[in-house]
C-alpha cells in the first residue's frame, strides 16, 4: 500500500460536504444522490457532482439501481487515504520534535549566556 500523498485524493476529501457524504455512506453501507441530498444542505445536483469527484478518485463506486446509482465507499481506497494521513502526521510529528529540540537548545544557550554575565 503506497503512502505517497495523492493530491487528487486529498483534494476530494478536503471538502466538508464530501467528508459528510462519506460518513453517511459508511454509516448506511450505501446510498443514492437523492437519498444523500435529503440529509445534506445541498441540492441533488450538487450531491451528484460531489459523488462524481469521489468516484473519480476511487473513494466510492457506483452500481446502477433503476434510474439512479447506488454509491458505496471503496474501503481499500479509504484505507489508502488513512495510511497517507498517518504518514503525513508522522512526518510532521518528527519535524515538530526537531523544532522543539532546536528551540530548547537555543533556550539553554540563552540561559547559559545569561548566567555568565
PDB file of C-alpha atoms in Angstrom:
ATOM      1  CA  UNK A   1       0.000   0.000   0.000  1.00  0.00           C
ATOM      2  CA  UNK A   2       1.542   3.281  -1.118  1.00  0.00           C
ATOM      3  CA  UNK A   3       1.693   6.138   1.367  1.00  0.00           C
ATOM      4  CA  UNK A   4       2.834   8.771  -1.143  1.00  0.00           C
ATOM      5  CA  UNK A   5       0.460  11.717  -0.922  1.00  0.00           C
ATOM      6  CA  UNK A   6      -2.181  11.689  -3.648  1.00  0.00           C
ATOM      7  CA  UNK A   7      -3.198  15.334  -4.141  1.00  0.00           C
ATOM      8  CA  UNK A   8      -6.379  14.452  -6.053  1.00  0.00           C
ATOM      9  CA  UNK A   9      -7.471  12.109  -3.276  1.00  0.00           C
ATOM     10  CA  UNK A  10      -6.829  14.718  -0.599  1.00  0.00           C
ATOM     11  CA  UNK A  11      -8.468  17.450  -2.619  1.00  0.00           C
ATOM     12  CA  UNK A  12     -11.584  15.266  -2.801  1.00  0.00           C
ATOM     13  CA  UNK A  13     -11.513  14.525   0.930  1.00  0.00           C
ATOM     14  CA  UNK A  14     -10.738  18.160   1.743  1.00  0.00           C
ATOM     15  CA  UNK A  15     -14.293  19.272   1.041  1.00  0.00           C
ATOM     16  CA  UNK A  16     -16.516  19.115   4.166  1.00  0.00           C
ATOM     17  CA  UNK A  17     -19.618  18.140   2.171  1.00  0.00           C
ATOM     18  CA  UNK A  18     -17.799  15.205   0.610  1.00  0.00           C
ATOM     19  CA  UNK A  19     -16.492  14.113   4.030  1.00  0.00           C
ATOM     20  CA  UNK A  20     -20.054  14.199   5.370  1.00  0.00           C
ATOM     21  CA  UNK A  21     -21.205  12.166   2.364  1.00  0.00           C
ATOM     22  CA  UNK A  22     -18.512   9.573   3.054  1.00  0.00           C
ATOM     23  CA  UNK A  23     -19.641   9.433   6.696  1.00  0.00           C
ATOM     24  CA  UNK A  24     -23.243   8.845   5.638  1.00  0.00           C
ATOM     25  CA  UNK A  25     -22.281   6.192   3.102  1.00  0.00           C
ATOM     26  CA  UNK A  26     -20.096   4.405   5.639  1.00  0.00           C
ATOM     27  CA  UNK A  27     -22.868   4.505   8.233  1.00  0.00           C
ATOM     28  CA  UNK A  28     -25.584   3.332   5.850  1.00  0.00           C
ATOM     29  CA  UNK A  29     -23.476   0.972   3.737  1.00  0.00           C
ATOM     30  CA  UNK A  30     -24.519   2.696   0.502  1.00  0.00           C
ATOM     31  CA  UNK A  31     -26.778   5.416  -0.825  1.00  0.00           C
ATOM     32  CA  UNK A  32     -28.098   7.356  -3.786  1.00  0.00           C
ATOM     33  CA  UNK A  33     -27.671  11.001  -4.728  1.00  0.00           C
ATOM     34  CA  UNK A  34     -31.353  11.573  -3.929  1.00  0.00           C
ATOM     35  CA  UNK A  35     -31.097   9.939  -0.514  1.00  0.00           C
ATOM     36  CA  UNK A  36     -27.946  11.859   0.362  1.00  0.00           C
ATOM     37  CA  UNK A  37     -29.426  15.173  -0.782  1.00  0.00           C
ATOM     38  CA  UNK A  38     -32.332  14.669   1.634  1.00  0.00           C
ATOM     39  CA  UNK A  39     -29.821  14.528   4.505  1.00  0.00           C
ATOM     40  CA  UNK A  40     -27.481  17.297   3.402  1.00  0.00           C
ATOM     41  CA  UNK A  41     -27.992  21.051   2.956  1.00  0.00           C
ATOM     42  CA  UNK A  42     -27.208  20.848  -0.774  1.00  0.00           C
ATOM     43  CA  UNK A  43     -29.203  20.060  -3.903  1.00  0.00           C
ATOM     44  CA  UNK A  44     -29.342  16.649  -5.525  1.00  0.00           C
ATOM     45  CA  UNK A  45     -27.340  18.075  -8.432  1.00  0.00           C
ATOM     46  CA  UNK A  46     -24.610  19.246  -6.063  1.00  0.00           C
ATOM     47  CA  UNK A  47     -24.568  15.827  -4.392  1.00  0.00           C
ATOM     48  CA  UNK A  48     -24.219  14.172  -7.811  1.00  0.00           C
ATOM     49  CA  UNK A  49     -21.245  16.415  -8.618  1.00  0.00           C
ATOM     50  CA  UNK A  50     -19.605  15.617  -5.267  1.00  0.00           C
ATOM     51  CA  UNK A  51     -20.184  11.901  -5.834  1.00  0.00           C
ATOM     52  CA  UNK A  52     -18.563  12.199  -9.265  1.00  0.00           C
ATOM     53  CA  UNK A  53     -15.447  13.676  -7.638  1.00  0.00           C
ATOM     54  CA  UNK A  54     -15.357  10.881  -5.045  1.00  0.00           C
ATOM     55  CA  UNK A  55     -15.866   8.301  -7.805  1.00  0.00           C
ATOM     56  CA  UNK A  56     -13.076   9.796  -9.943  1.00  0.00           C
ATOM     57  CA  UNK A  57     -10.536   9.335  -7.107  1.00  0.00           C
ATOM     58  CA  UNK A  58     -11.852   5.867  -6.321  1.00  0.00           C
ATOM     59  CA  UNK A  59     -13.339   6.578  -2.888  1.00  0.00           C
ATOM     60  CA  UNK A  60     -16.800   5.466  -3.996  1.00  0.00           C
ATOM     61  CA  UNK A  61     -18.108   3.152  -6.691  1.00  0.00           C
ATOM     62  CA  UNK A  62     -21.498   3.346  -8.344  1.00  0.00           C
ATOM     63  CA  UNK A  63     -23.817   0.488  -9.208  1.00  0.00           C
ATOM     64  CA  UNK A  64     -26.870   1.104 -11.403  1.00  0.00           C
ATOM     65  CA  UNK A  65     -30.129   0.810  -9.452  1.00  0.00           C
ATOM     66  CA  UNK A  66     -33.098   1.635 -11.673  1.00  0.00           C
ATOM     67  CA  UNK A  67     -32.945   5.282 -12.700  1.00  0.00           C
ATOM     68  CA  UNK A  68     -30.314   6.072 -10.066  1.00  0.00           C
ATOM     69  CA  UNK A  69     -26.951   4.785  -8.988  1.00  0.00           C
ATOM     70  CA  UNK A  70     -26.147   3.344  -5.573  1.00  0.00           C
ATOM     71  CA  UNK A  71     -22.823   4.518  -4.216  1.00  0.00           C
ATOM     72  CA  UNK A  72     -20.648   2.517  -1.847  1.00  0.00           C
ATOM     73  CA  UNK A  73     -17.355   3.528  -0.217  1.00  0.00           C
ATOM     74  CA  UNK A  74     -14.291   1.693  -1.511  1.00  0.00           C
ATOM     75  CA  UNK A  75     -12.746   0.558   1.760  1.00  0.00           C
ATOM     76  CA  UNK A  76      -9.346  -0.194   0.203  1.00  0.00           C
ATOM     77  CA  UNK A  77      -9.076   3.345  -1.176  1.00  0.00           C
ATOM     78  CA  UNK A  78     -10.258   4.768   2.142  1.00  0.00           C
ATOM     79  CA  UNK A  79      -7.583   2.694   3.913  1.00  0.00           C
ATOM     80  CA  UNK A  80      -5.038   4.155   1.469  1.00  0.00           C
ATOM     81  CA  UNK A  81      -6.187   7.666   2.397  1.00  0.00           C
ATOM     82  CA  UNK A  82      -5.903   6.849   6.100  1.00  0.00           C
ATOM     83  CA  UNK A  83      -2.388   5.457   5.566  1.00  0.00           C
ATOM     84  CA  UNK A  84      -1.415   8.661   3.757  1.00  0.00           C
ATOM     85  CA  UNK A  85      -2.791  10.775   6.579  1.00  0.00           C
ATOM     86  CA  UNK A  86      -0.894   8.691   9.141  1.00  0.00           C
ATOM     87  CA  UNK A  87       2.341   9.024   7.155  1.00  0.00           C
ATOM     88  CA  UNK A  88       1.926  12.792   6.809  1.00  0.00           C
ATOM     89  CA  UNK A  89       1.098  13.049  10.517  1.00  0.00           C
ATOM     90  CA  UNK A  90       4.181  11.034  11.472  1.00  0.00           C
ATOM     91  CA  UNK A  91       6.398  13.208   9.268  1.00  0.00           C
ATOM     92  CA  UNK A  92       5.023  16.375  10.860  1.00  0.00           C
ATOM     93  CA  UNK A  93       5.428  14.907  14.353  1.00  0.00           C
ATOM     94  CA  UNK A  94       9.109  14.272  13.573  1.00  0.00           C
ATOM     95  CA  UNK A  95       9.539  17.820  12.247  1.00  0.00           C
ATOM     96  CA  UNK A  96       7.893  19.298  15.331  1.00  0.00           C
ATOM     97  CA  UNK A  97      10.125  17.218  17.634  1.00  0.00           C
ATOM     98  CA  UNK A  98      13.199  18.575  15.783  1.00  0.00           C
ATOM     99  CA  UNK A  99      11.919  22.154  16.092  1.00  0.00           C
ATOM    100  CA  UNK A 100      11.297  21.617  19.803  1.00  0.00           C
ATOM    101  CA  UNK A 101      14.847  20.290  20.305  1.00  0.00           C
ATOM    102  CA  UNK A 102      16.295  23.283  18.441  1.00  0.00           C
ATOM    103  CA  UNK A 103      14.178  25.729  20.460  1.00  0.00           C
ATOM    104  CA  UNK A 104      15.230  24.051  23.716  1.00  0.00           C
ATOM    105  CA  UNK A 105      18.895  24.198  22.673  1.00  0.00           C
ATOM    106  CA  UNK A 106      18.543  27.911  21.866  1.00  0.00           C
ATOM    107  CA  UNK A 107      16.819  28.465  25.217  1.00  0.00           C
ATOM    108  CA  UNK A 108      19.579  26.607  27.089  1.00  0.00           C
ATOM    109  CA  UNK A 109      22.276  28.580  25.237  1.00  0.00           C
ATOM    110  CA  UNK A 110      20.495  31.830  26.113  1.00  0.00           C
ATOM    111  CA  UNK A 111      20.149  30.779  29.748  1.00  0.00           C
ATOM    112  CA  UNK A 112      23.803  29.792  29.838  1.00  0.00           C
ATOM    113  CA  UNK A 113      24.894  33.166  28.393  1.00  0.00           C
ATOM    114  CA  UNK A 114      22.682  34.988  30.874  1.00  0.00           C
ATOM    115  CA  UNK A 115      24.345  33.170  33.770  1.00  0.00           C
ATOM    116  CA  UNK A 116      27.828  34.142  32.529  1.00  0.00           C
ATOM    117  CA  UNK A 117      27.056  37.886  32.540  1.00  0.00           C
TER     118      UNK A 117
END
